[in-house]
Tab-separated table of C-alpha atoms in Angstrom:
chain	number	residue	atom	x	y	z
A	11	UNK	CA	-3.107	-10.545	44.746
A	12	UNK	CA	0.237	-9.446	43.619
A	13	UNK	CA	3.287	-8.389	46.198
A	14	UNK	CA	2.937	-5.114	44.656
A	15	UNK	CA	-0.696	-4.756	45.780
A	16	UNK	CA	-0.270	-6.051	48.320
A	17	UNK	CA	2.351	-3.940	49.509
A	18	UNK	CA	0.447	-0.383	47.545
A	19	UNK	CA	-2.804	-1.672	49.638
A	20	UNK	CA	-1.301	-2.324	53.117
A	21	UNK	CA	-1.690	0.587	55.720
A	22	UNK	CA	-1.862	0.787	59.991
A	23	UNK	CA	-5.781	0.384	60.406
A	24	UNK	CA	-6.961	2.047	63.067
A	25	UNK	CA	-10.661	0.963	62.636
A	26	UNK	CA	-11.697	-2.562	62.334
A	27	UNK	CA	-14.957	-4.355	62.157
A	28	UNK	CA	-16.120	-6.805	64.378
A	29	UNK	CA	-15.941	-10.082	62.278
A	30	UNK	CA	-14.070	-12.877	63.541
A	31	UNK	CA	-11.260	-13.898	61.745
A	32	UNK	CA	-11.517	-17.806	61.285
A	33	UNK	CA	-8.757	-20.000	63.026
A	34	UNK	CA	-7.564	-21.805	59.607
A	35	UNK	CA	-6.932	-18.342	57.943
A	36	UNK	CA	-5.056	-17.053	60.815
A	37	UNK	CA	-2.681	-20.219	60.906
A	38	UNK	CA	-2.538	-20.468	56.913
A	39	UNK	CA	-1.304	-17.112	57.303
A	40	UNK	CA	1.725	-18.221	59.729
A	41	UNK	CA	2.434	-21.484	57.669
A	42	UNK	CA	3.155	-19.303	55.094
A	43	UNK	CA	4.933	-16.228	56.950
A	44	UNK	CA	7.333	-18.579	58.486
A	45	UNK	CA	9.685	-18.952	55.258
A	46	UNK	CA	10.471	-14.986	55.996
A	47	UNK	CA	14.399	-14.672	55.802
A	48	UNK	CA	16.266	-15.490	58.533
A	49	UNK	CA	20.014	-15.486	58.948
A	50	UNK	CA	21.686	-18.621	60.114
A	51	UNK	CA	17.942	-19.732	59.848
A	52	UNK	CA	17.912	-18.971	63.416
A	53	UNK	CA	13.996	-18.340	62.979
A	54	UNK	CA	14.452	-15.875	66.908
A	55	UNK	CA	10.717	-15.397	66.693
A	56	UNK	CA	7.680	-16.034	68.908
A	57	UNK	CA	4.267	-15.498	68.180
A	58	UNK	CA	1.157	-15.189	71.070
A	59	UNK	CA	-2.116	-14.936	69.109
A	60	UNK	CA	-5.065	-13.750	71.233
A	61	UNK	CA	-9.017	-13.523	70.528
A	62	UNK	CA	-12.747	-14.043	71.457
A	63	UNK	CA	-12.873	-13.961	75.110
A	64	UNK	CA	-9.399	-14.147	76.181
A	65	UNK	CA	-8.799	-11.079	73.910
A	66	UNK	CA	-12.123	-9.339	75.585
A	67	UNK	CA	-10.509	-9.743	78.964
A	68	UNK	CA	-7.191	-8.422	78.329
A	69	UNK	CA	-8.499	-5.825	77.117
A	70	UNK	CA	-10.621	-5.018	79.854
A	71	UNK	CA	-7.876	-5.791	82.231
A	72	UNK	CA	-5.604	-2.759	80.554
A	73	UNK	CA	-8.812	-0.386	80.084
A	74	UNK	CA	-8.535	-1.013	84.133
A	75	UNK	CA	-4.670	0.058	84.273
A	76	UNK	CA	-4.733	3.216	82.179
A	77	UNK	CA	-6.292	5.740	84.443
A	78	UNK	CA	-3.495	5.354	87.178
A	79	UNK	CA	-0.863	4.513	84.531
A	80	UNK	CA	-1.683	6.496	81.136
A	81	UNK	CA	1.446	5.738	79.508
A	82	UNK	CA	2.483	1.835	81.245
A	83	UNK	CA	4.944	0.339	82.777
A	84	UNK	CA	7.550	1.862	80.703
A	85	UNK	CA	9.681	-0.538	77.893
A	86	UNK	CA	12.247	-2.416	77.763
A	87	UNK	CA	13.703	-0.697	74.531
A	88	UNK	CA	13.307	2.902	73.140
A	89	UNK	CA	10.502	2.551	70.169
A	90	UNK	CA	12.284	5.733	68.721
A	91	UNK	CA	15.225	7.200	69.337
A	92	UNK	CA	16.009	9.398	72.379
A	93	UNK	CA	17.051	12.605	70.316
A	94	UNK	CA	15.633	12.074	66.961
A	95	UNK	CA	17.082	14.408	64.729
A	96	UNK	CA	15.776	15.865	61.156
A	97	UNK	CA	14.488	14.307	58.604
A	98	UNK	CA	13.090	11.766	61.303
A	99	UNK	CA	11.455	13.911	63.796
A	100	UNK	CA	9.760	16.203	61.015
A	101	UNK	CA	8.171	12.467	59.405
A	102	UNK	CA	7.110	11.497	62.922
A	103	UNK	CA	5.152	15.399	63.460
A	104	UNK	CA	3.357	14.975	60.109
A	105	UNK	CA	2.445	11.786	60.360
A	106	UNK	CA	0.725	12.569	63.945
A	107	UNK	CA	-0.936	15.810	62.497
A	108	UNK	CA	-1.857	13.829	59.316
A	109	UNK	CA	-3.657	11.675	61.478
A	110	UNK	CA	-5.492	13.616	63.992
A	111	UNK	CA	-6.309	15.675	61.550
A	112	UNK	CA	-8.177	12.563	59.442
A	113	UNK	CA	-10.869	12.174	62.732
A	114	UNK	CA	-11.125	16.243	63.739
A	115	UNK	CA	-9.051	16.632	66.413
A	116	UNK	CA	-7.388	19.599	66.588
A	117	UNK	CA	-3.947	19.910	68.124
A	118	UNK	CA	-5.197	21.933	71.464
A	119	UNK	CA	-7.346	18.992	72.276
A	120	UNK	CA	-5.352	17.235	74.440
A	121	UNK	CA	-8.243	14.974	76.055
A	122	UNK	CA	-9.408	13.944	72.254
A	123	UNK	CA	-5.667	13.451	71.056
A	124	UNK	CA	-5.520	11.016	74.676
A	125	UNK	CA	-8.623	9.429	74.041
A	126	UNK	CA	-7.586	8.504	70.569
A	127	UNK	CA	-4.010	7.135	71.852
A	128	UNK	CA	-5.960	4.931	74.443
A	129	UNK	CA	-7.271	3.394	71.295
A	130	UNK	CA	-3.813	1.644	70.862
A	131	UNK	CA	-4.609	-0.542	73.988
A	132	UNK	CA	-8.096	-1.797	72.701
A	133	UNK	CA	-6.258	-3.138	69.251
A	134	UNK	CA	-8.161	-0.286	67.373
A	135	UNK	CA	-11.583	-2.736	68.056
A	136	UNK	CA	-9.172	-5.700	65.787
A	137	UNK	CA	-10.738	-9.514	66.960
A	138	UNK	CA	-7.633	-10.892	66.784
A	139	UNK	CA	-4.429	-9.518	68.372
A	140	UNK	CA	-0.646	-10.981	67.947
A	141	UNK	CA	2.208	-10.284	70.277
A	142	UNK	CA	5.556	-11.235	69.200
A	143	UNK	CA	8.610	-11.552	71.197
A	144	UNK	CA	12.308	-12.506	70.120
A	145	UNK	CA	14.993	-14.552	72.505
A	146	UNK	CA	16.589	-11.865	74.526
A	147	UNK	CA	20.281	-13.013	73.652
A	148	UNK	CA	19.543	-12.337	69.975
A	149	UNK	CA	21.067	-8.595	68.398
A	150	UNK	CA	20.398	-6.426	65.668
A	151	UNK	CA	20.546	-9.044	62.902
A	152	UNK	CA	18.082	-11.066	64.023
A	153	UNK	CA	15.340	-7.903	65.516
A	154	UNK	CA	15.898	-7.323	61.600
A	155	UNK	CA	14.524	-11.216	60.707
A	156	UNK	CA	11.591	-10.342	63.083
A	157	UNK	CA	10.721	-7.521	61.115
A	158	UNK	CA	10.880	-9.319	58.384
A	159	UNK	CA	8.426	-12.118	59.784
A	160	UNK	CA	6.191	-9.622	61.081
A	161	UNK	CA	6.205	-7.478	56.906
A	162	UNK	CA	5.549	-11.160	55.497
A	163	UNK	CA	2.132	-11.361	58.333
A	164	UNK	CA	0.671	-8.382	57.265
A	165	UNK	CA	1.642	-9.132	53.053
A	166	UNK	CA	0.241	-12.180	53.659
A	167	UNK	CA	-3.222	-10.915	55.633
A	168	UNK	CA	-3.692	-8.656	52.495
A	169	UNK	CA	-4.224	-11.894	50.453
A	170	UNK	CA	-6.345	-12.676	52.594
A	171	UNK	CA	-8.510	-9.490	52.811
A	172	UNK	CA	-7.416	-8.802	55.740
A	173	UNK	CA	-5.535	-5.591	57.127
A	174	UNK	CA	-3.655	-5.292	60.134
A	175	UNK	CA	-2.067	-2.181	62.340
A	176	UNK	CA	1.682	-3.074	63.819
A	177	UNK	CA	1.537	-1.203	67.331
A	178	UNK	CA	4.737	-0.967	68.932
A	179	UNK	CA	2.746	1.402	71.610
A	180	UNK	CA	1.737	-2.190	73.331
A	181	UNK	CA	5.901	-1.898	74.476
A	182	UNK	CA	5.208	0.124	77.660
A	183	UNK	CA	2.551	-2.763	78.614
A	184	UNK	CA	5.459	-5.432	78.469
A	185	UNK	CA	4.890	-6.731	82.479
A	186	UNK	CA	1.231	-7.627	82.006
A	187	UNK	CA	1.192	-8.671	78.429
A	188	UNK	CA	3.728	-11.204	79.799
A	189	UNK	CA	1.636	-12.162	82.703
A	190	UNK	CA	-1.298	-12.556	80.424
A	191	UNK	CA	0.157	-14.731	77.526
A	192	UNK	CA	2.717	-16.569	80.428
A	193	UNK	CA	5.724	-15.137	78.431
A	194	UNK	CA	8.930	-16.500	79.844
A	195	UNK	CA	11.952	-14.245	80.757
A	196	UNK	CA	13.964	-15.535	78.114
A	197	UNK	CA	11.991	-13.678	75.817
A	198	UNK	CA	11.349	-9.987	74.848
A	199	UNK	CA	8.042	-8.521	74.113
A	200	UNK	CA	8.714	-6.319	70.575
A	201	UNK	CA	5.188	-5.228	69.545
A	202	UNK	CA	1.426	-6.116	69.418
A	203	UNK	CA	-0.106	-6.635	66.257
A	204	UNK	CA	-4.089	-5.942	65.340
A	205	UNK	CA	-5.996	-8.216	62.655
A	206	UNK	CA	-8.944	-8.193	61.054
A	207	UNK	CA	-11.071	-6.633	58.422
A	208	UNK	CA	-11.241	-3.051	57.981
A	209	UNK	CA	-13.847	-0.357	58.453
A	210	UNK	CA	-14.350	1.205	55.349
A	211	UNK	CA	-16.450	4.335	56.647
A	212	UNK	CA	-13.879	5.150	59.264
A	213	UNK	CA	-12.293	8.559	58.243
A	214	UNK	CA	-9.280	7.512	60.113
A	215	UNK	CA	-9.088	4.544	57.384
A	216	UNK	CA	-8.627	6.746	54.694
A	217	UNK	CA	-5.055	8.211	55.767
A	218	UNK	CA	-2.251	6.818	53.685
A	219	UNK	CA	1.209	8.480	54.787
A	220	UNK	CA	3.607	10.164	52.701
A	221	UNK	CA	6.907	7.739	51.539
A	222	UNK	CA	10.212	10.362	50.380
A	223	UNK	CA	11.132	10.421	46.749
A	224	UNK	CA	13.630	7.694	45.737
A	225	UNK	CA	16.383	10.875	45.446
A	226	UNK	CA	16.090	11.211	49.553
A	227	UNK	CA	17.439	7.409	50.384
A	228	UNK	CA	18.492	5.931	47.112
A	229	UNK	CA	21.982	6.141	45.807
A	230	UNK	CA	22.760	4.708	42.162
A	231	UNK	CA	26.610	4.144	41.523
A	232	UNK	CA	27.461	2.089	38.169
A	233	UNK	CA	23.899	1.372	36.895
């Protein structure tokens, strides 16, 4: 598979299948992701991969949490911004209504909008989950290599036939994710990851979000 297809072909999958994704695929696909950029080749990344049983009882031990605590523990960091002004905040609306609108739920349905959120916390039924966290005394340059590991992962997964969903909703669970995986306090949760193999007859699968025209964020000087 090309970058290009790979890239064209990658989306947030919020249905998975079942399958187990086998152990050697899963680390070929780290090997690999490791040579992402990295300034300094400070490499500030960590990487907790959960799955078969360990991943059924985490699960189960959020699914117990969310009644009494719907939205967490809170985060450490602000996943958007506090006062997200336009063009942002109109992209973040459509994206939502895009979405909801792919499974039928209208906007007045609160409980089916909630129901579909609490989907976050059970990886969207992914068997493999990823949590990555980066050294707390790292900054902006190197939160930037850690996207850049985490792009590479999900490139990489598309070689593989795999797709993935990035969930930086798994945030406001920081205090028992790092209970669970025994994260230590020099590090910061960032996001959770989901990966596995798609469900093609999910509706929800089928949503591919809009990208602005190159005239919106591109600015040509000399060439």
């Amino acid at each position: 598979m090309k970058v290009s297809e790979a890239l064209d072909s990658r989306f947030s999958c919020r249905a998975f299948k079942d399958t187990p994704v086998p152990r050697d695929t899963i680390i070929e696909i780290l090997e690999t992701a490791k040579r992402a950029p990295s300034g300094g080749n400070l490499q500030p990344w960590h990487v907790y991969v959960v799955g078969g049983d360990e991943l059924a009882g985490f699960k189960k031990l959020i699914a117990s949490k969310l009644p009494e605590n719907p939205m967490g523990e809170g985060s450490e960091y602000n996943v958007y911004p506090p006062k997200l002004k336009e063009p942002y905040r109109s992209r973040r609306f459509k994206v939502g209504e895009d979405m909801y609108a792919s499974i039928g739920v209208a906007r007045e349905d609160k409980v089916g909008r909630l129901t579909q959120f609490a989907r976050n916390f059970e990886f969207f039924g992914a068997p493999v989950a990823l949590f990555f966290t980066i050294d707390r005394t790292m900054q902006e340059g190197q939160w930037a290599d850690l996207g850049m590991f985490i792009q590479s992962i999900m490139l990489l997964a598309r070689e593989h036939g795999l797709d993935t969903c990035p969930q930086e909703a798994w945030a406001i669970w920081y205090k028992t994710i790092g209970e669970f995986v025994n994260i230590p306090e020099e590090q910061m949760l960032f996001c959770g990851l989901g990966l596995g193999y798609r469900d093609p007859d999910a509706p929800i699968n089928a949503l591919r979000t809009d990208r602005a025209p190159l005239e919106e964020f591109v600015t040509f000087k000399g060439i």
